[in-house]
Each structure stands twice: as C-alpha cells, then as structure tokens.
Amino acid sequence: MQKRFNMKAVAPNALKAMIGLETYLSQCAISKTTRELIKIRASQINGCAFCINMHTRDAIKNGETQQRIFLLNAWREAGNIFTEEEKVVLAITEEITLIHEHGLSDETYTSALRFFDETQIADMIMAVVTINLWNRIVLSTQLQIGDSMA
C-alpha cells in the first residue's frame, strides 16, 4: 500500500474544516476519556491502523489503562471494566459507525438519555461522525503508521 497524496497540500481548506471540528470537540460537553474511547472503537470497526495507533497512545497519555484498551473490542463481554455510561457511548459509536445496518436505535438513544443530556448526546454524535470522517480520509489516502497528516 502506497501513500497516495498529502491531504493538507491538496485540499488545505477541507483539512482546516476538519481541524475546526476537532477544536469544537476539544471544548465540548464530553470528557477526553470518552472522546478517546469513541475514536479508538470507531477506528477498530473501520480497520484504521493509523488512527488506532494514534488514539491508543493519546488515551494512555491521558490516563487510560492498557487493560481497558485491550478489551475495548469486546466491551460487551468485559463485565464491569466499562461503566454503564461508557457502554452507552460505545453502543452509540458502533451504531453510528455501522449506520448502514440500522443506525442509532431508539433503544440506545433512550438509554443515553438516562445518563446524558441532549447537548452531550449531540457532542457524542459529532465525535463519532468526525472520527469516521478521519478514518475515511486516512484509509482513502493510505496513510501508514508513522506518516504525518501534515
């Protein structure tokens, strides 16, 4: 697999818009830990090694445990390793990432309302949509671990 082109060089305004989304998310109503779990889980589903590598490192730097990262792919079977709130976030992440299957279900949305307000849910949706967009950029341009987006 060969890197195709540098997105920043070819479409700098598009990349600037993506950075704008990241800036919004860095100040949004969901925690940094939650954002990293979203990024890692969506990237696992999408098979984006570049993003998995980046976001697992970021998560560890921010205090996430290796055990939780190792078990993220099997969060439903991981017992009480993840909180009920985190399980809802992970369900939202999976359902939106796999939107072609059935989308965000009423059941998951209702569960989310038990723990989060509408602003937090909107921010979660934006976080999931944004990492899915990054995954698609990275996979389409064939960025490799160690490459720079810049």
N, CA, C and O atoms as a DFTB+ gen file, in Angstrom:
600 C
 N C O
     1  1       0.848      -1.172       0.000
     2  2       0.000       0.000       0.000
     3  2       0.897       1.239       0.000
     4  3       1.801       1.363       0.826
     5  1       0.641       2.127      -0.910
     6  2       1.443       3.332      -1.054
     7  2       0.602       4.561      -0.739
     8  3      -0.530       4.696      -1.202
     9  1       1.179       5.454       0.058
    10  2       0.503       6.719       0.370
    11  2       0.178       7.430      -0.938
    12  3       1.027       7.523      -1.824
    13  1      -1.032       7.926      -1.058
    14  2      -1.489       8.482      -2.325
    15  2      -1.170       9.966      -2.479
    16  3      -0.600      10.364      -3.496
    17  1      -1.518      10.786      -1.507
    18  2      -1.233      12.206      -1.572
    19  2      -1.375      12.786      -0.177
    20  3      -1.914      12.153       0.731
    21  1      -0.882      13.996      -0.032
    22  2      -0.965      14.701       1.230
    23  2      -2.204      15.580       1.207
    24  3      -2.274      16.547       0.448
    25  1      -3.187      15.240       2.045
    26  2      -4.459      15.959       2.070
    27  2      -4.264      17.451       2.349
    28  3      -4.950      18.293       1.769
    29  1      -3.326      17.770       3.240
    30  2      -3.095      19.182       3.578
    31  2      -2.608      19.970       2.361
    32  3      -2.973      21.131       2.177
    33  1      -1.790      19.334       1.541
    34  2      -1.269      20.013       0.354
    35  2      -2.326      20.119      -0.742
    36  3      -2.381      21.123      -1.451
    37  1      -3.150      19.109      -0.884
    38  2      -4.110      19.052      -1.985
    39  2      -5.421      19.773      -1.659
    40  3      -6.002      20.437      -2.517
    41  1      -5.878      19.637      -0.418
    42  2      -7.163      20.237      -0.023
    43  2      -7.039      20.890       1.354
    44  3      -7.667      20.441       2.313
    45  1      -6.233      21.947       1.452
    46  2      -5.974      22.555       2.759
    47  2      -7.227      23.101       3.445
    48  3      -7.329      23.037       4.671
    49  1      -8.172      23.631       2.688
    50  2      -9.382      24.165       3.315
    51  2     -10.258      23.057       3.896
    52  3     -10.904      23.253       4.925
    53  1     -10.284      21.911       3.253
    54  2     -11.030      20.769       3.790
    55  2     -10.399      20.313       5.103
    56  3     -11.103      20.047       6.078
    57  1      -9.083      20.225       5.124
    58  2      -8.391      19.824       6.350
    59  2      -8.594      20.870       7.444
    60  3      -8.728      20.524       8.618
    61  1      -8.616      22.126       7.069
    62  2      -8.862      23.206       8.025
    63  2     -10.256      23.054       8.654
    64  3     -10.426      23.282       9.852
    65  1     -11.241      22.672       7.851
    66  2     -12.592      22.446       8.375
    67  2     -12.593      21.270       9.357
    68  3     -13.283      21.313      10.375
    69  1     -11.837      20.242       9.058
    70  2     -11.729      19.089       9.965
    71  2     -11.100      19.516      11.292
    72  3     -11.547      19.097      12.360
    73  1     -10.079      20.337      11.219
    74  2      -9.438      20.843      12.439
    75  2     -10.447      21.673      13.239
    76  3     -10.425      21.658      14.470
    77  1     -11.320      22.388      12.553
    78  2     -12.376      23.138      13.228
    79  2     -13.294      22.223      14.024
    80  3     -13.679      22.553      15.146
    81  1     -13.647      21.083      13.454
    82  2     -14.449      20.107      14.191
    83  2     -13.702      19.612      15.423
    84  3     -14.285      19.489      16.500
    85  1     -12.425      19.331      15.265
    86  2     -11.617      18.863      16.394
    87  2     -11.526      19.932      17.486
    88  3     -11.567      19.618      18.675
    89  1     -11.405      21.177      17.080
    90  2     -11.364      22.266      18.052
    91  2     -12.669      22.326      18.826
    92  3     -12.662      22.470      20.048
    93  1     -13.789      22.218      18.123
    94  2     -15.092      22.193      18.795
    95  2     -15.153      21.032      19.782
    96  3     -15.542      21.216      20.936
    97  1     -14.770      19.845      19.335
    98  2     -14.866      18.656      20.185
    99  2     -13.951      18.747      21.408
   100  3     -14.273      18.195      22.460
   101  1     -12.823      19.432      21.281
   102  2     -11.906      19.552      22.416
   103  2     -12.503      20.395      23.543
   104  3     -12.026      20.350      24.677
   105  1     -13.538      21.158      23.227
   106  2     -14.176      22.026      24.218
   107  2     -15.618      21.616      24.501
   108  3     -16.359      22.362      25.141
   109  1     -16.017      20.452      24.034
   110  2     -17.423      20.063      24.121
   111  2     -17.768      19.452      25.482
   112  3     -16.942      19.397      26.393
   113  1     -19.002      19.002      25.582
   114  2     -19.577      18.556      26.854
   115  2     -19.241      17.107      27.221
   116  3     -19.781      16.588      28.199
   117  1     -18.371      16.448      26.468
   118  2     -17.989      15.074      26.825
   119  2     -16.510      15.034      27.187
   120  3     -15.715      15.831      26.690
   121  1     -16.161      14.111      28.046
   122  2     -14.794      14.060      28.579
   123  2     -13.783      13.594      27.535
   124  3     -14.136      12.968      26.536
   125  1     -12.543      13.911      27.790
   126  2     -11.441      13.489      26.925
   127  2     -11.375      11.960      26.870
   128  3     -11.136      11.389      25.807
   129  1     -11.582      11.307      27.996
   130  2     -11.578       9.837      28.025
   131  2     -12.663       9.283      27.124
   132  3     -12.421       8.355      26.353
   133  1     -13.848       9.843      27.215
   134  2     -14.958       9.394      26.374
   135  2     -14.640       9.617      24.903
   136  3     -14.904       8.747      24.074
   137  1     -14.084      10.759      24.575
   138  2     -13.728      11.045      23.173
   139  2     -12.715      10.042      22.643
   140  3     -12.820       9.590      21.503
   141  1     -11.730       9.692      23.471
   142  2     -10.724       8.718      23.015
   143  2     -11.327       7.326      22.850
   144  3     -10.979       6.615      21.907
   145  1     -12.226       6.926      23.751
   146  2     -12.894       5.626      23.580
   147  2     -13.669       5.596      22.268
   148  3     -13.637       4.598      21.548
   149  1     -14.360       6.678      21.959
   150  2     -15.098       6.781      20.695
   151  2     -14.128       6.641      19.519
   152  3     -14.382       5.877      18.587
   153  1     -13.031       7.372      19.567
   154  2     -12.075       7.362      18.458
   155  2     -11.462       5.986      18.252
   156  3     -11.327       5.525      17.118
   157  1     -11.093       5.335      19.337
   158  2     -10.478       4.013      19.213
   159  2     -11.491       3.006      18.694
   160  3     -11.194       2.253      17.766
   161  1     -12.695       2.982      19.286
   162  2     -13.681       1.967      18.897
   163  2     -14.109       2.130      17.445
   164  3     -14.182       1.140      16.718
   165  1     -14.393       3.340      17.008
   166  2     -14.775       3.544      15.602
   167  2     -13.626       3.148      14.676
   168  3     -13.851       2.544      13.628
   169  1     -12.414       3.484      15.056
   170  2     -11.253       3.148      14.231
   171  2     -11.039       1.635      14.170
   172  3     -10.606       1.119      13.139
   173  1     -11.335       0.919      15.252
   174  2     -11.271      -0.540      15.220
   175  2     -12.264      -1.092      14.207
   176  3     -11.916      -1.937      13.382
   177  1     -13.493      -0.614      14.273
   178  2     -14.532      -1.081      13.356
   179  2     -14.136      -0.806      11.909
   180  3     -14.337      -1.649      11.035
   181  1     -13.578       0.367      11.659
   182  2     -13.214       0.766      10.304
   183  2     -11.867       0.210       9.849
   184  3     -11.500       0.370       8.685
   185  1     -11.134      -0.433      10.737
   186  2      -9.843      -1.011      10.373
   187  2      -8.789       0.028      10.061
   188  3      -7.965      -0.173       9.169
   189  1      -8.803       1.142      10.784
   190  2      -7.862       2.232      10.537
   191  2      -6.688       2.148      11.522
   192  3      -6.742       2.709      12.616
   193  1      -5.642       1.447      11.119
   194  2      -4.482       1.233      11.988
   195  2      -3.827       2.554      12.381
   196  3      -3.406       2.718      13.526
   197  1      -3.737       3.489      11.453
   198  2      -3.139       4.797      11.727
   199  2      -3.850       5.456      12.910
   200  3      -3.201       5.929      13.842
   201  1      -5.185       5.485      12.870
   202  2      -5.964       6.143      13.927
   203  2      -5.969       5.337      15.222
   204  3      -5.913       5.917      16.306
   205  1      -6.034       4.014      15.127
   206  2      -5.966       3.186      16.340
   207  2      -4.653       3.458      17.057
   208  3      -4.633       3.655      18.272
   209  1      -3.566       3.468      16.312
   210  2      -2.246       3.725      16.893
   211  2      -2.205       5.100      17.556
   212  3      -1.756       5.228      18.695
   213  1      -2.667       6.120      16.851
   214  2      -2.630       7.482      17.378
   215  2      -3.485       7.609      18.642
   216  3      -3.035       8.166      19.644
   217  1      -4.697       7.101      18.595
   218  2      -5.632       7.348      19.688
   219  2      -5.410       6.432      20.890
   220  3      -5.770       6.807      22.006
   221  1      -4.837       5.259      20.706
   222  2      -4.477       4.457      21.881
   223  2      -3.319       5.122      22.616
   224  3      -3.291       5.134      23.847
   225  1      -2.372       5.669      21.878
   226  2      -1.277       6.410      22.521
   227  2      -1.803       7.625      23.275
   228  3      -1.415       7.872      24.416
   229  1      -2.692       8.382      22.628
   230  2      -3.278       9.557      23.284
   231  2      -4.047       9.149      24.537
   232  3      -3.948       9.811      25.570
   233  1      -4.806       8.071      24.449
   234  2      -5.594       7.613      25.595
   235  2      -4.689       7.231      26.765
   236  3      -4.977       7.577      27.911
   237  1      -3.616       6.531      26.487
   238  2      -2.674       6.130      27.546
   239  2      -2.032       7.365      28.170
   240  3      -1.891       7.441      29.391
   241  1      -1.643       8.336      27.339
   242  2      -1.078       9.583      27.861
   243  2      -2.056      10.304      28.786
   244  3      -1.646      10.976      29.732
   245  1      -3.356      10.158      28.504
   246  2      -4.391      10.817      29.301
   247  2      -4.888       9.957      30.456
   248  3      -5.896      10.284      31.082
   249  1      -4.184       8.849      30.747
   250  2      -4.506       8.051      31.921
   251  2      -5.343       6.811      31.686
   252  3      -5.661       6.101      32.640
   253  1      -5.711       6.528      30.449
   254  2      -6.473       5.309      30.167
   255  2      -5.591       4.093      30.426
   256  3      -4.382       4.146      30.201
   257  1      -6.181       3.004      30.893
   258  2      -5.406       1.800      31.173
   259  2      -5.274       0.928      29.926
   260  3      -6.141       0.922      29.053
   261  1      -4.181       0.204      29.871
   262  2      -3.985      -0.727      28.762
   263  2      -5.062      -1.803      28.772
   264  3      -5.536      -2.214      27.713
   265  1      -5.455      -2.263      29.959
   266  2      -6.473      -3.306      30.044
   267  2      -7.760      -2.870      29.345
   268  3      -8.331      -3.631      28.564
   269  1      -8.212      -1.662      29.619
   270  2      -9.452      -1.188      29.003
   271  2      -9.297      -1.050      27.488
   272  3     -10.227      -1.351      26.740
   273  1      -8.143      -0.604      27.040
   274  2      -7.905      -0.507      25.600
   275  2      -7.905      -1.894      24.974
   276  3      -8.496      -2.098      23.914
   277  1      -7.240      -2.854      25.629
   278  2      -7.196      -4.224      25.104
   279  2      -8.595      -4.831      25.012
   280  3      -8.875      -5.616      24.106
   281  1      -9.466      -4.472      25.945
   282  2     -10.804      -5.061      25.999
   283  2     -11.862      -4.254      25.239
   284  3     -13.021      -4.665      25.179
   285  1     -11.490      -3.150      24.678
   286  2     -12.464      -2.277      24.032
   287  2     -13.217      -2.975      22.909
   288  3     -14.414      -2.750      22.731
   289  1     -12.547      -3.797      22.171
   290  2     -13.185      -4.517      21.070
   291  2     -14.231      -5.520      21.570
   292  3     -15.104      -5.938      20.809
   293  1     -14.144      -5.901      22.837
   294  2     -15.081      -6.862      23.434
   295  2     -15.773      -6.236      24.647
   296  3     -15.977      -6.906      25.660
   297  1     -16.126      -4.979      24.550
   298  2     -16.653      -4.239      25.699
   299  2     -17.919      -4.852      26.266
   300  3     -18.145      -4.780      27.474
   301  1     -18.745      -5.449      25.435
   302  2     -19.985      -6.061      25.939
   303  2     -19.707      -7.250      26.854
   304  3     -20.468      -7.523      27.783
   305  1     -18.630      -7.938      26.587
   306  2     -18.273      -9.127      27.359
   307  2     -17.289      -8.837      28.488
   308  3     -16.872      -9.755      29.194
   309  1     -16.914      -7.575      28.664
   310  2     -15.845      -7.214      29.599
   311  2     -16.336      -6.960      31.023
   312  3     -15.605      -6.397      31.839
   313  1     -17.557      -7.367      31.325
   314  2     -18.070      -7.191      32.684
   315  2     -18.128      -5.737      33.086
   316  3     -18.635      -4.895      32.345
   317  1     -17.598      -5.442      34.278
   318  2     -17.688      -4.073      34.805
   319  2     -16.433      -3.235      34.513
   320  3     -16.184      -2.236      35.187
   321  1     -15.664      -3.634      33.530
   322  2     -14.475      -2.859      33.136
   323  2     -14.893      -1.471      32.630
   324  3     -14.192      -0.483      32.847
   325  1     -16.041      -1.415      31.956
   326  2     -16.578      -0.153      31.455
   327  2     -17.850       0.183      32.233
   328  3     -18.639      -0.703      32.562
   329  1     -18.039       1.454      32.521
   330  2     -19.228       1.892      33.254
   331  2     -20.461       1.765      32.350
   332  3     -20.344       1.594      31.136
   333  1     -21.627       1.850      32.961
   334  2     -22.867       1.809      32.170
   335  2     -22.917       2.986      31.192
   336  3     -23.368       2.833      30.057
   337  1     -22.461       4.144      31.626
   338  2     -22.423       5.311      30.739
   339  2     -21.503       5.061      29.554
   340  3     -21.851       5.381      28.417
   341  1     -20.327       4.489      29.815
   342  2     -19.386       4.200      28.731
   343  2     -19.956       3.164      27.774
   344  3     -19.732       3.251      26.566
   345  1     -20.678       2.200      28.288
   346  2     -21.296       1.187      27.422
   347  2     -22.308       1.823      26.478
   348  3     -22.408       1.428      25.317
   349  1     -23.051       2.796      26.965
   350  2     -23.989       3.506      26.097
   351  2     -23.219       4.276      25.026
   352  3     -23.610       4.267      23.859
   353  1     -22.143       4.931      25.406
   354  2     -21.317       5.675      24.438
   355  2     -20.764       4.728      23.376
   356  3     -20.752       5.055      22.189
   357  1     -20.315       3.571      23.801
   358  2     -19.764       2.602      22.848
   359  2     -20.852       2.056      21.922
   360  3     -20.600       1.818      20.741
   361  1     -22.053       1.860      22.451
   362  2     -23.165       1.427      21.601
   363  2     -23.497       2.502      20.568
   364  3     -23.726       2.197      19.397
   365  1     -23.521       3.760      21.009
   366  2     -23.752       4.876      20.072
   367  2     -22.675       4.879      18.991
   368  3     -22.970       5.032      17.806
   369  1     -21.429       4.707      19.412
   370  2     -20.308       4.699      18.471
   371  2     -20.487       3.608      17.429
   372  3     -20.328       3.855      16.233
   373  1     -20.813       2.416      17.873
   374  2     -20.966       1.301      16.935
   375  2     -22.148       1.498      16.004
   376  3     -22.038       1.261      14.801
   377  1     -23.271       1.926      16.545
   378  2     -24.473       2.067      15.720
   379  2     -24.328       3.165      14.677
   380  3     -24.839       3.026      13.566
   381  1     -23.647       4.247      15.010
   382  2     -23.447       5.312      14.022
   383  2     -22.362       4.914      13.027
   384  3     -22.493       5.171      11.830
   385  1     -21.301       4.295      13.509
   386  2     -20.237       3.849      12.602
   387  2     -20.778       2.831      11.609
   388  3     -20.410       2.842      10.434
   389  1     -21.642       1.964      12.081
   390  2     -22.253       0.935      11.216
   391  2     -23.657       1.388      10.791
   392  3     -24.600       0.597      10.809
   393  1     -23.787       2.638      10.417
   394  2     -25.077       3.270      10.122
   395  2     -25.871       2.495       9.076
   396  3     -27.102       2.513       9.086
   397  1     -25.171       1.820       8.181
   398  2     -25.846       1.076       7.113
   399  2     -26.636      -0.124       7.641
   400  3     -27.503      -0.651       6.944
   401  1     -26.341      -0.553       8.861
   402  2     -27.061      -1.698       9.427
   403  2     -28.438      -1.305       9.941
   404  3     -29.431      -1.935       9.578
   405  1     -28.517      -0.279      10.775
   406  2     -29.819       0.191      11.257
   407  2     -29.756       1.569      11.886
   408  3     -30.788       2.108      12.284
   409  1     -28.588       2.143      11.985
   410  2     -28.462       3.474      12.552
   411  2     -28.590       3.480      14.066
   412  3     -28.628       2.429      14.707
   413  1     -28.654       4.667      14.619
   414  2     -28.780       4.830      16.061
   415  2     -30.187       4.399      16.476
   416  3     -31.173       5.045      16.121
   417  1     -30.267       3.321      17.216
   418  2     -31.562       2.743      17.578
   419  2     -32.270       3.564      18.644
   420  3     -31.635       4.284      19.415
   421  1     -33.581       3.447      18.677
   422  2     -34.370       4.103      19.716
   423  2     -33.955       3.596      21.095
   424  3     -33.904       4.366      22.054
   425  1     -33.662       2.317      21.192
   426  2     -33.256       1.727      22.476
   427  2     -31.968       2.365      22.996
   428  3     -31.884       2.741      24.166
   429  1     -30.984       2.483      22.136
   430  2     -29.713       3.087      22.548
   431  2     -29.892       4.569      22.874
   432  3     -29.342       5.057      23.862
   433  1     -30.654       5.283      22.055
   434  2     -30.896       6.697      22.310
   435  2     -31.607       6.887      23.656
   436  3     -31.238       7.767      24.434
   437  1     -32.608       6.076      23.925
   438  2     -33.335       6.154      25.203
   439  2     -32.404       5.849      26.368
   440  3     -32.472       6.508      27.406
   441  1     -31.539       4.861      26.206
   442  2     -30.549       4.553      27.249
   443  2     -29.616       5.732      27.479
   444  3     -29.263       6.038      28.618
   445  1     -29.223       6.383      26.413
   446  2     -28.327       7.537      26.529
   447  2     -28.980       8.661      27.326
   448  3     -28.308       9.350      28.094
   449  1     -30.281       8.848      27.146
   450  2     -30.986       9.911      27.869
   451  2     -31.026       9.666      29.377
   452  3     -31.270      10.599      30.143
   453  1     -30.794       8.442      29.811
   454  2     -30.723       8.147      31.253
   455  2     -29.466       8.753      31.874
   456  3     -29.449       9.059      33.066
   457  1     -28.409       8.927      31.068
   458  2     -27.122       9.375      31.585
   459  2     -26.684      10.745      31.076
   460  3     -25.902      11.430      31.736
   461  1     -27.178      11.146      29.917
   462  2     -26.660      12.335      29.238
   463  2     -27.796      13.247      28.805
   464  3     -28.913      12.794      28.553
   465  1     -27.492      14.553      28.721
   466  2     -28.484      15.478      28.181
   467  2     -28.319      15.547      26.654
   468  3     -27.403      14.950      26.089
   469  1     -29.212      16.276      26.012
   470  2     -29.193      16.321      24.553
   471  2     -27.911      16.943      24.002
   472  3     -27.431      16.529      22.947
   473  1     -27.357      17.924      24.696
   474  2     -26.100      18.537      24.245
   475  2     -24.974      17.514      24.263
   476  3     -24.191      17.435      23.317
   477  1     -24.889      16.736      25.326
   478  2     -23.853      15.698      25.405
   479  2     -24.047      14.643      24.314
   480  3     -23.078      14.187      23.707
   481  1     -25.282      14.265      24.073
   482  2     -25.550      13.277      23.026
   483  2     -25.187      13.853      21.656
   484  3     -24.600      13.159      20.826
   485  1     -25.528      15.102      21.422
   486  2     -25.156      15.754      20.159
   487  2     -23.633      15.770      19.996
   488  3     -23.120      15.523      18.905
   489  1     -22.918      16.061      21.080
   490  2     -21.451      16.073      21.020
   491  2     -20.896      14.675      20.757
   492  3     -19.919      14.522      20.024
   493  1     -21.513      13.658      21.350
   494  2     -21.084      12.278      21.072
   495  2     -21.276      11.944      19.599
   496  3     -20.395      11.370      18.959
   497  1     -22.441      12.311      19.071
   498  2     -22.704      12.054      17.653
   499  2     -21.657      12.758      16.795
   500  3     -21.139      12.166      15.848
   501  1     -21.337      14.011      17.112
   502  2     -20.316      14.738      16.349
   503  2     -18.944      14.071      16.474
   504  3     -18.190      14.013      15.502
   505  1     -18.623      13.570      17.665
   506  2     -17.337      12.879      17.857
   507  2     -17.274      11.613      16.998
   508  3     -16.247      11.330      16.381
   509  1     -18.364      10.860      16.962
   510  2     -18.398       9.632      16.158
   511  2     -18.309       9.970      14.672
   512  3     -17.547       9.342      13.936
   513  1     -19.075      10.948      14.235
   514  2     -19.068      11.340      12.825
   515  2     -17.670      11.839      12.426
   516  3     -17.185      11.523      11.340
   517  1     -17.034      12.607      13.294
   518  2     -15.724      13.174      12.983
   519  2     -14.655      12.097      12.864
   520  3     -13.863      12.126      11.923
   521  1     -14.611      11.146      13.797
   522  2     -13.583      10.101      13.690
   523  2     -13.852       9.207      12.483
   524  3     -12.913       8.722      11.851
   525  1     -15.111       8.987      12.160
   526  2     -15.403       8.210      10.952
   527  2     -14.913       8.940       9.706
   528  3     -14.421       8.310       8.771
   529  1     -15.045      10.254       9.689
   530  2     -14.534      11.040       8.576
   531  2     -13.009      10.942       8.496
   532  3     -12.450      10.739       7.418
   533  1     -12.337      11.089       9.650
   534  2     -10.869      10.938       9.670
   535  2     -10.467       9.550       9.183
   536  3      -9.542       9.422       8.382
   537  1     -11.155       8.506       9.661
   538  2     -10.832       7.143       9.227
   539  2     -10.919       7.027       7.708
   540  3     -10.056       6.416       7.078
   541  1     -11.948       7.605       7.130
   542  2     -12.137       7.511       5.687
   543  2     -11.065       8.296       4.918
   544  3     -10.637       7.871       3.845
   545  1     -10.638       9.420       5.455
   546  2      -9.550      10.171       4.826
   547  2      -8.258       9.361       4.881
   548  3      -7.571       9.204       3.872
   549  1      -7.937       8.849       6.065
   550  2      -6.688       8.096       6.240
   551  2      -6.678       6.847       5.359
   552  3      -5.684       6.570       4.687
   553  1      -7.770       6.097       5.361
   554  2      -7.824       4.871       4.566
   555  2      -7.820       5.165       3.066
   556  3      -7.214       4.422       2.294
   557  1      -8.482       6.231       2.650
   558  2      -8.535       6.574       1.226
   559  2      -7.206       7.089       0.699
   560  3      -6.872       6.876      -0.466
   561  1      -6.448       7.766       1.552
   562  2      -5.134       8.275       1.134
   563  2      -4.006       7.309       1.485
   564  3      -2.845       7.543       1.151
   565  1      -4.366       6.223       2.162
   566  2      -3.433       5.149       2.543
   567  2      -2.278       5.626       3.427
   568  3      -1.133       5.211       3.252
   569  1      -2.598       6.499       4.371
   570  2      -1.594       6.897       5.357
   571  2      -1.181       5.672       6.169
   572  3      -2.006       4.814       6.483
   573  1       0.076       5.607       6.497
   574  2       0.627       4.495       7.260
   575  2       1.036       4.972       8.652
   576  3       1.295       6.158       8.860
   577  1       1.091       4.048       9.592
   578  2       1.587       4.372      10.929
   579  2       2.950       5.022      10.784
   580  3       3.824       4.500      10.092
   581  1       3.130       6.151      11.432
   582  2       4.385       6.881      11.354
   583  2       4.362       8.021      10.342
   584  3       5.189       8.931      10.408
   585  1       3.413       7.974       9.402
   586  2       3.262       9.085       8.451
   587  2       2.699      10.296       9.193
   588  3       2.155      10.174      10.290
   589  1       2.839      11.437       8.587
   590  2       2.267      12.670       9.128
   591  2       1.108      13.109       8.254
   592  3       1.170      13.027       7.028
   593  1       0.045      13.578       8.902
   594  2      -1.097      14.107       8.150
   595  2      -0.725      15.432       7.497
   596  3      -1.303      15.811       6.478
   597  1       0.234      16.132       8.080
   598  2       0.628      17.461       7.576
   599  2       1.440      17.372       6.296
   600  3       1.845      18.398       5.749
